Short mmCIF file of the C-alpha atoms (twelve columns), coordinates in Angstrom:
data_MODEL
# 
_entry.id   MODEL 
# 
loop_
_atom_site.group_PDB 
_atom_site.id 
_atom_site.type_symbol 
_atom_site.label_atom_id 
_atom_site.label_alt_id 
_atom_site.label_comp_id 
_atom_site.label_asym_id 
_atom_site.label_seq_id 
_atom_site.Cartn_x 
_atom_site.Cartn_y 
_atom_site.Cartn_z 
_atom_site.pdbx_PDB_model_num 
ATOM 1   C CA . MET A 1   148.204 77.054  168.775 1 
ATOM 2   C CA . ASN A 2   147.140 79.547  166.835 1 
ATOM 3   C CA . ALA A 3   147.521 83.391  166.644 1 
ATOM 4   C CA . LEU A 4   144.604 84.808  167.707 1 
ATOM 5   C CA . ALA A 5   144.250 82.600  170.307 1 
ATOM 6   C CA . GLN A 6   147.845 84.078  171.621 1 
ATOM 7   C CA . LYS A 7   146.403 87.356  171.501 1 
ATOM 8   C CA . THR A 8   146.249 89.574  175.049 1 
ATOM 9   C CA . GLU A 9   143.465 91.176  174.078 1 
ATOM 10  C CA . TRP A 10  140.493 91.487  171.357 1 
ATOM 11  C CA . ASP A 11  141.269 93.471  168.357 1 
ATOM 12  C CA . ASP A 12  140.584 93.830  165.249 1 
ATOM 13  C CA . GLU A 13  141.081 90.341  164.119 1 
ATOM 14  C CA . SER A 14  138.750 88.792  166.957 1 
ATOM 15  C CA . THR A 15  135.983 91.047  165.796 1 
ATOM 16  C CA . ARG A 16  135.866 90.242  161.919 1 
ATOM 17  C CA . VAL A 17  136.774 86.720  163.482 1 
ATOM 18  C CA . PHE A 18  132.908 87.246  165.495 1 
ATOM 19  C CA . LEU A 19  131.204 89.168  162.572 1 
ATOM 20  C CA . LYS A 20  131.952 86.224  160.000 1 
ATOM 21  C CA . TYR A 21  130.722 83.536  162.400 1 
ATOM 22  C CA . GLY A 22  129.149 85.146  165.013 1 
ATOM 23  C CA . GLN A 23  125.275 83.226  164.510 1 
ATOM 24  C CA . ALA A 24  127.593 79.626  164.632 1 
ATOM 25  C CA . PHE A 25  129.753 80.156  167.480 1 
ATOM 26  C CA . VAL A 26  126.926 81.111  169.660 1 
ATOM 27  C CA . PRO A 27  124.590 78.149  171.160 1 
ATOM 28  C CA . TYR A 28  121.268 79.073  170.562 1 
ATOM 29  C CA . ARG A 29  122.367 82.809  170.575 1 
ATOM 30  C CA . GLU A 30  117.950 83.526  169.547 1 
ATOM 31  C CA . THR A 31  117.035 81.935  171.585 1 
ATOM 32  C CA . GLN A 32  118.953 83.382  174.428 1 
ATOM 33  C CA . TYR A 33  118.335 87.088  173.096 1 
ATOM 34  C CA . GLY A 34  114.619 86.935  172.908 1 
ATOM 35  C CA . ILE A 35  114.723 85.439  177.145 1 
ATOM 36  C CA . ILE A 36  116.415 88.486  177.303 1 
ATOM 37  C CA . CYS A 37  113.791 90.645  175.650 1 
ATOM 38  C CA . ARG A 38  111.376 89.074  178.342 1 
ATOM 39  C CA . MET A 39  113.288 89.514  181.218 1 
ATOM 40  C CA . LEU A 40  113.302 93.210  179.927 1 
ATOM 41  C CA . SER A 41  110.127 93.844  178.708 1 
ATOM 42  C CA . GLN A 42  108.302 92.245  182.542 1 
ATOM 43  C CA . VAL A 43  110.086 95.479  183.520 1 
ATOM 44  C CA . ARG A 44  109.093 98.102  180.968 1 
ATOM 45  C CA . PRO A 45  112.233 99.768  181.055 1 
ATOM 46  C CA . ARG A 46  113.147 103.312 179.298 1 
ATOM 47  C CA . ARG A 47  117.139 104.023 179.545 1 
ATOM 48  C CA . VAL A 48  118.306 100.029 178.394 1 
ATOM 49  C CA . VAL A 49  122.563 100.656 177.356 1 
ATOM 50  C CA . GLU A 50  123.872 97.636  176.624 1 
ATOM 51  C CA . LEU A 51  127.253 96.635  176.670 1 
ATOM 52  C CA . CYS A 52  129.993 95.126  174.212 1 
ATOM 53  C CA . CYS A 53  127.020 95.296  171.501 1 
ATOM 54  C CA . GLY A 54  129.014 93.322  169.156 1 
ATOM 55  C CA . GLN A 55  127.611 94.217  165.016 1 
ATOM 56  C CA . GLY A 56  123.890 95.364  167.158 1 
ATOM 57  C CA . LYS A 57  121.716 92.050  166.766 1 
ATOM 58  C CA . LEU A 58  120.609 92.299  170.744 1 
ATOM 59  C CA . SER A 59  119.939 95.745  170.658 1 
ATOM 60  C CA . GLY A 60  118.213 95.900  167.547 1 
ATOM 61  C CA . LEU A 61  116.129 93.172  168.524 1 
ATOM 62  C CA . LEU A 62  115.411 95.385  171.824 1 
ATOM 63  C CA . LEU A 63  114.617 98.293  170.240 1 
ATOM 64  C CA . GLU A 64  111.738 96.619  167.572 1 
ATOM 65  C CA . THR A 65  111.033 94.179  170.277 1 
ATOM 66  C CA . LEU A 66  110.347 97.498  173.750 1 
ATOM 67  C CA . PRO A 67  110.332 100.284 170.976 1 
ATOM 68  C CA . GLU A 68  109.456 102.519 174.130 1 
ATOM 69  C CA . ILE A 69  112.946 102.541 174.645 1 
ATOM 70  C CA . ASN A 70  116.264 104.672 173.804 1 
ATOM 71  C CA . LEU A 71  119.273 102.311 174.149 1 
ATOM 72  C CA . GLN A 72  123.205 103.193 174.022 1 
ATOM 73  C CA . ALA A 73  124.898 100.561 172.268 1 
ATOM 74  C CA . PHE A 74  128.781 100.094 174.261 1 
ATOM 75  C CA . ASP A 75  131.306 98.524  172.922 1 
ATOM 76  C CA . GLY A 76  135.057 98.499  172.437 1 
ATOM 77  C CA . SER A 77  136.213 97.357  168.749 1 
ATOM 78  C CA . GLU A 78  135.000 100.352 166.439 1 
ATOM 79  C CA . LEU A 79  134.357 97.917  163.139 1 
ATOM 80  C CA . MET A 80  131.802 96.355  165.792 1 
ATOM 81  C CA . LEU A 81  130.541 99.308  166.542 1 
ATOM 82  C CA . GLU A 82  130.312 100.495 162.686 1 
ATOM 83  C CA . SER A 83  128.801 97.608  161.745 1 
ATOM 84  C CA . ALA A 84  125.408 98.301  163.945 1 
ATOM 85  C CA . ARG A 85  125.026 101.490 162.996 1 
ATOM 86  C CA . LYS A 86  125.031 100.692 159.496 1 
ATOM 87  C CA . SER A 87  122.443 97.785  160.342 1 
ATOM 88  C CA . LEU A 88  120.440 99.641  162.768 1 
ATOM 89  C CA . ALA A 89  119.996 102.672 160.951 1 
ATOM 90  C CA . ARG A 90  116.595 102.626 160.800 1 
ATOM 91  C CA . PHE A 91  115.415 103.055 164.438 1 
ATOM 92  C CA . GLY A 92  117.336 106.346 164.368 1 
ATOM 93  C CA . GLY A 93  117.695 108.870 167.386 1 
ATOM 94  C CA . ARG A 94  116.700 106.101 169.666 1 
ATOM 95  C CA . LEU A 95  120.135 104.371 169.400 1 
ATOM 96  C CA . GLN A 96  123.603 105.772 170.202 1 
ATOM 97  C CA . THR A 97  126.723 104.005 170.099 1 
ATOM 98  C CA . VAL A 98  129.196 104.876 172.433 1 
ATOM 99  C CA . LEU A 99  132.704 103.655 171.961 1 
ATOM 100 C CA . PHE A 100 134.227 102.548 175.853 1 
ATOM 101 C CA . ASP A 101 137.160 100.294 177.113 1 
ATOM 102 C CA . ILE A 102 135.202 97.630  179.307 1 
ATOM 103 C CA . HIS A 103 138.342 97.495  182.275 1 
ATOM 104 C CA . ALA A 104 138.087 101.192 182.310 1 
ATOM 105 C CA . LYS A 105 135.176 103.427 185.261 1 
ATOM 106 C CA . GLY A 106 134.639 106.399 183.521 1 
ATOM 107 C CA . TRP A 107 132.028 105.837 182.556 1 
ATOM 108 C CA . ARG A 108 129.623 104.039 184.266 1 
ATOM 109 C CA . GLU A 109 128.400 106.551 186.036 1 
ATOM 110 C CA . PHE A 110 125.056 107.971 183.908 1 
ATOM 111 C CA . SER A 111 122.534 110.545 184.512 1 
ATOM 112 C CA . PRO A 112 120.114 110.665 184.608 1 
ATOM 113 C CA . ALA A 113 120.047 106.394 185.873 1 
ATOM 114 C CA . VAL A 114 119.929 103.803 183.581 1 
ATOM 115 C CA . ASP A 115 116.528 101.037 183.458 1 
ATOM 116 C CA . ALA A 116 118.123 98.574  182.559 1 
ATOM 117 C CA . PHE A 117 121.600 96.457  181.690 1 
ATOM 118 C CA . VAL A 118 122.425 94.232  179.883 1 
ATOM 119 C CA . SER A 119 124.994 92.448  177.776 1 
ATOM 120 C CA . SER A 120 126.024 89.363  175.932 1 
ATOM 121 C CA . LEU A 121 129.296 86.835  176.078 1 
ATOM 122 C CA . ALA A 122 131.540 90.106  176.994 1 
ATOM 123 C CA . LEU A 123 131.963 90.074  180.799 1 
ATOM 124 C CA . HIS A 124 133.708 87.046  180.305 1 
ATOM 125 C CA . HIS A 125 136.439 89.289  179.481 1 
ATOM 126 C CA . LEU A 126 136.718 90.545  183.361 1 
ATOM 127 C CA . THR A 127 139.082 89.190  186.155 1 
ATOM 128 C CA . ALA A 128 137.639 88.062  189.247 1 
ATOM 129 C CA . GLU A 129 139.638 91.011  190.610 1 
ATOM 130 C CA . GLU A 130 137.245 93.449  188.720 1 
ATOM 131 C CA . LYS A 131 134.066 92.581  188.615 1 
ATOM 132 C CA . GLY A 132 133.746 92.732  192.282 1 
ATOM 133 C CA . GLY A 133 133.806 96.992  191.598 1 
ATOM 134 C CA . PHE A 134 132.399 96.913  188.301 1 
ATOM 135 C CA . TYR A 135 129.352 95.008  189.334 1 
ATOM 136 C CA . ARG A 136 128.840 97.700  192.182 1 
ATOM 137 C CA . ASP A 137 129.453 100.156 189.618 1 
ATOM 138 C CA . LEU A 138 126.267 99.145  187.500 1 
ATOM 139 C CA . PHE A 139 124.088 98.290  190.743 1 
ATOM 140 C CA . SER A 140 124.608 102.215 191.674 1 
ATOM 141 C CA . SER A 141 124.610 103.082 187.691 1 
ATOM 142 C CA . LEU A 142 120.578 101.710 188.011 1 
ATOM 143 C CA . SER A 143 117.655 103.197 188.591 1 
ATOM 144 C CA . SER A 144 115.456 101.971 191.281 1 
ATOM 145 C CA . GLY A 145 113.483 98.278  190.119 1 
ATOM 146 C CA . GLY A 146 116.597 98.184  187.671 1 
ATOM 147 C CA . VAL A 147 117.805 95.039  186.534 1 
ATOM 148 C CA . PHE A 148 120.789 93.440  185.264 1 
ATOM 149 C CA . ILE A 149 120.534 90.218  182.586 1 
ATOM 150 C CA . ASN A 150 124.008 89.421  181.392 1 
ATOM 151 C CA . ALA A 151 124.655 86.591  178.986 1 
ATOM 152 C CA . ASP A 152 127.690 85.408  179.250 1 
ATOM 153 C CA . LEU A 153 130.317 82.278  179.817 1 
ATOM 154 C CA . ILE A 154 130.964 80.570  183.390 1 
ATOM 155 C CA . TRP A 155 133.342 78.282  184.126 1 
ATOM 156 C CA . PRO A 156 132.327 74.793  185.304 1 
ATOM 157 C CA . PRO A 157 134.102 73.926  188.287 1 
ATOM 158 C CA . THR A 158 135.083 70.337  188.265 1 
ATOM 159 C CA . PRO A 159 136.570 68.371  185.168 1 
ATOM 160 C CA . GLU A 160 133.128 66.324  184.005 1 
ATOM 161 C CA . GLY A 161 131.486 69.834  184.091 1 
ATOM 162 C CA . GLN A 162 134.133 70.763  181.940 1 
ATOM 163 C CA . GLU A 163 133.568 67.873  179.558 1 
ATOM 164 C CA . VAL A 164 130.008 67.981  179.318 1 
ATOM 165 C CA . ALA A 165 130.176 72.352  178.912 1 
ATOM 166 C CA . ALA A 166 133.328 71.027  176.190 1 
ATOM 167 C CA . GLN A 167 131.536 68.852  173.509 1 
ATOM 168 C CA . ALA A 168 127.723 70.198  174.025 1 
ATOM 169 C CA . TRP A 169 128.952 73.496  172.857 1 
ATOM 170 C CA . ASP A 170 130.989 72.019  170.518 1 
ATOM 171 C CA . ASP A 171 127.651 69.892  169.210 1 
ATOM 172 C CA . SER A 172 126.147 72.739  168.994 1 
ATOM 173 C CA . VAL A 173 128.889 74.472  166.214 1 
ATOM 174 C CA . ARG A 174 128.254 71.323  164.487 1 
ATOM 175 C CA . ARG A 175 124.628 71.032  164.196 1 
ATOM 176 C CA . PHE A 176 124.388 74.774  163.064 1 
ATOM 177 C CA . SER A 177 127.365 73.931  160.300 1 
ATOM 178 C CA . GLU A 178 125.202 71.507  159.023 1 
ATOM 179 C CA . GLU A 179 122.018 72.428  158.928 1 
ATOM 180 C CA . SER A 180 122.936 75.981  157.240 1 
ATOM 181 C CA . GLN A 181 124.789 74.149  155.085 1 
ATOM 182 C CA . ASP A 182 128.260 75.780  154.212 1 
ATOM 183 C CA . GLY A 183 130.310 73.098  154.676 1 
ATOM 184 C CA . GLN A 184 131.161 72.396  157.857 1 
ATOM 185 C CA . GLU A 185 132.307 75.635  157.160 1 
ATOM 186 C CA . ALA A 186 131.441 76.955  160.399 1 
ATOM 187 C CA . TYR A 187 132.663 74.313  162.690 1 
ATOM 188 C CA . GLN A 188 136.444 74.149  160.864 1 
ATOM 189 C CA . ALA A 189 136.504 77.979  161.588 1 
ATOM 190 C CA . PHE A 190 135.582 76.593  165.469 1 
ATOM 191 C CA . GLU A 191 137.896 73.771  165.942 1 
ATOM 192 C CA . SER A 192 140.596 75.261  163.625 1 
ATOM 193 C CA . LEU A 193 141.038 78.095  165.866 1 
ATOM 194 C CA . ARG A 194 140.568 76.938  168.719 1 
ATOM 195 C CA . TRP A 195 137.528 78.345  170.150 1 
ATOM 196 C CA . ASN A 196 136.132 76.336  172.527 1 
ATOM 197 C CA . LEU A 197 137.157 77.473  176.322 1 
ATOM 198 C CA . PHE A 198 136.370 74.508  178.166 1 
ATOM 199 C CA . ARG A 199 137.846 72.511  175.156 1 
ATOM 200 C CA . TYR A 200 141.931 74.499  175.044 1 
ATOM 201 C CA . PRO A 201 141.272 76.947  177.799 1 
ATOM 202 C CA . GLU A 202 145.360 76.959  177.853 1 
ATOM 203 C CA . ASP A 203 144.272 79.263  174.461 1 
ATOM 204 C CA . ASN A 204 142.006 81.857  175.969 1 
ATOM 205 C CA . SER A 205 144.164 84.265  177.916 1 
ATOM 206 C CA . THR A 206 141.200 86.729  177.548 1 
ATOM 207 C CA . ASP A 207 138.227 84.637  178.844 1 
ATOM 208 C CA . HIS A 208 138.181 84.495  183.040 1 
ATOM 209 C CA . PRO A 209 135.024 83.258  183.519 1 
ATOM 210 C CA . LEU A 210 133.535 82.217  186.288 1 
ATOM 211 C CA . PRO A 211 131.507 79.905  188.285 1 
ATOM 212 C CA . VAL A 212 127.824 80.577  188.301 1 
ATOM 213 C CA . ALA A 213 128.036 80.038  191.901 1 
ATOM 214 C CA . GLN A 214 130.651 82.260  192.004 1 
ATOM 215 C CA . GLU A 215 129.177 85.441  190.495 1 
ATOM 216 C CA . LEU A 216 125.451 84.881  191.595 1 
ATOM 217 C CA . GLN A 217 127.648 85.293  194.916 1 
ATOM 218 C CA . LEU A 218 129.623 88.928  193.764 1 
ATOM 219 C CA . LEU A 219 125.631 90.553  191.924 1 
ATOM 220 C CA . SER A 220 124.558 89.897  195.572 1 
ATOM 221 C CA . LYS A 221 127.532 91.492  197.733 1 
ATOM 222 C CA . ALA A 222 127.047 94.300  195.059 1 
ATOM 223 C CA . GLY A 223 123.482 95.317  196.711 1 
ATOM 224 C CA . PHE A 224 121.481 93.146  193.762 1 
ATOM 225 C CA . VAL A 225 118.420 90.987  194.684 1 
ATOM 226 C CA . ASP A 226 116.734 88.117  193.439 1 
ATOM 227 C CA . ALA A 227 119.704 87.208  191.305 1 
ATOM 228 C CA . ASP A 228 119.171 83.993  189.625 1 
ATOM 229 C CA . VAL A 229 120.205 82.199  185.602 1 
ATOM 230 C CA . TYR A 230 117.386 81.898  184.005 1 
ATOM 231 C CA . TRP A 231 119.000 79.596  180.820 1 
ATOM 232 C CA . LEU A 232 122.102 77.364  180.927 1 
ATOM 233 C CA . PHE A 233 123.591 75.090  178.484 1 
ATOM 234 C CA . GLY A 234 127.238 74.232  177.141 1 
ATOM 235 C CA . GLY A 235 129.756 76.691  179.539 1 
ATOM 236 C CA . HIS A 236 126.933 80.012  178.516 1 
ATOM 237 C CA . ALA A 237 124.479 81.269  180.969 1 
ATOM 238 C CA . ILE A 238 121.436 84.267  181.146 1 
ATOM 239 C CA . MET A 239 121.721 85.466  184.686 1 
ATOM 240 C CA . GLY A 240 119.797 88.149  186.056 1 
ATOM 241 C CA . CYS A 241 118.963 90.206  188.880 1 
ATOM 242 C CA . ARG A 242 117.767 94.197  190.096 1 
ATOM 243 C CA . LYS A 243 117.986 97.073  192.113 1 
ATOM 244 C CA . LYS A 244 114.984 97.832  195.085 1 
# 
């Protein structure tokens, strides 16, 4: 078991790894971000909050694609926020970065209300017990007609599904590494770090993804309508819903 996988929470070492290899480790990242931007463009939000913005790749695309929005980018890592601020400085006052703890509740009240919450590869760090209340809090902070779009890991409920997801994720990282001509560095790091949750679930103690059916059920129980899956590949899904 590698040292990174044994950690009980995301830390600066995890951040540095993701800053270096995130483009390779996330399957079809540009496709996912494009779908999120397209879904948001349909509701024309003004105030957007990204939860766990990382280095700001999605935030930047949203600000560029939707020039009418102002965006608050939240993350639990000051290293990530520093990277986001540097890369997104051109957007000036349209971007605000906020250091937060995703498990805490104090940040979940917004005034005025938020038009859209988005998140990418973050909320699987919440346990099943935490998610019900978390989704209710997001629902309460949304304006009428507001949307929540979450790109995240989902857990295949059968061993067969887990193997399919694991292989698809492996293949995606290997293919990216080959096409980028990095000498397989990204794929070798992906494998040596045992990053593939579906291949090495025992080595990923910070991850708590749920089956997609359970995710949609929790969203509906929180009050959202039209909960749906927009995209799915290799255990990665984009889910969305709205508030009436």
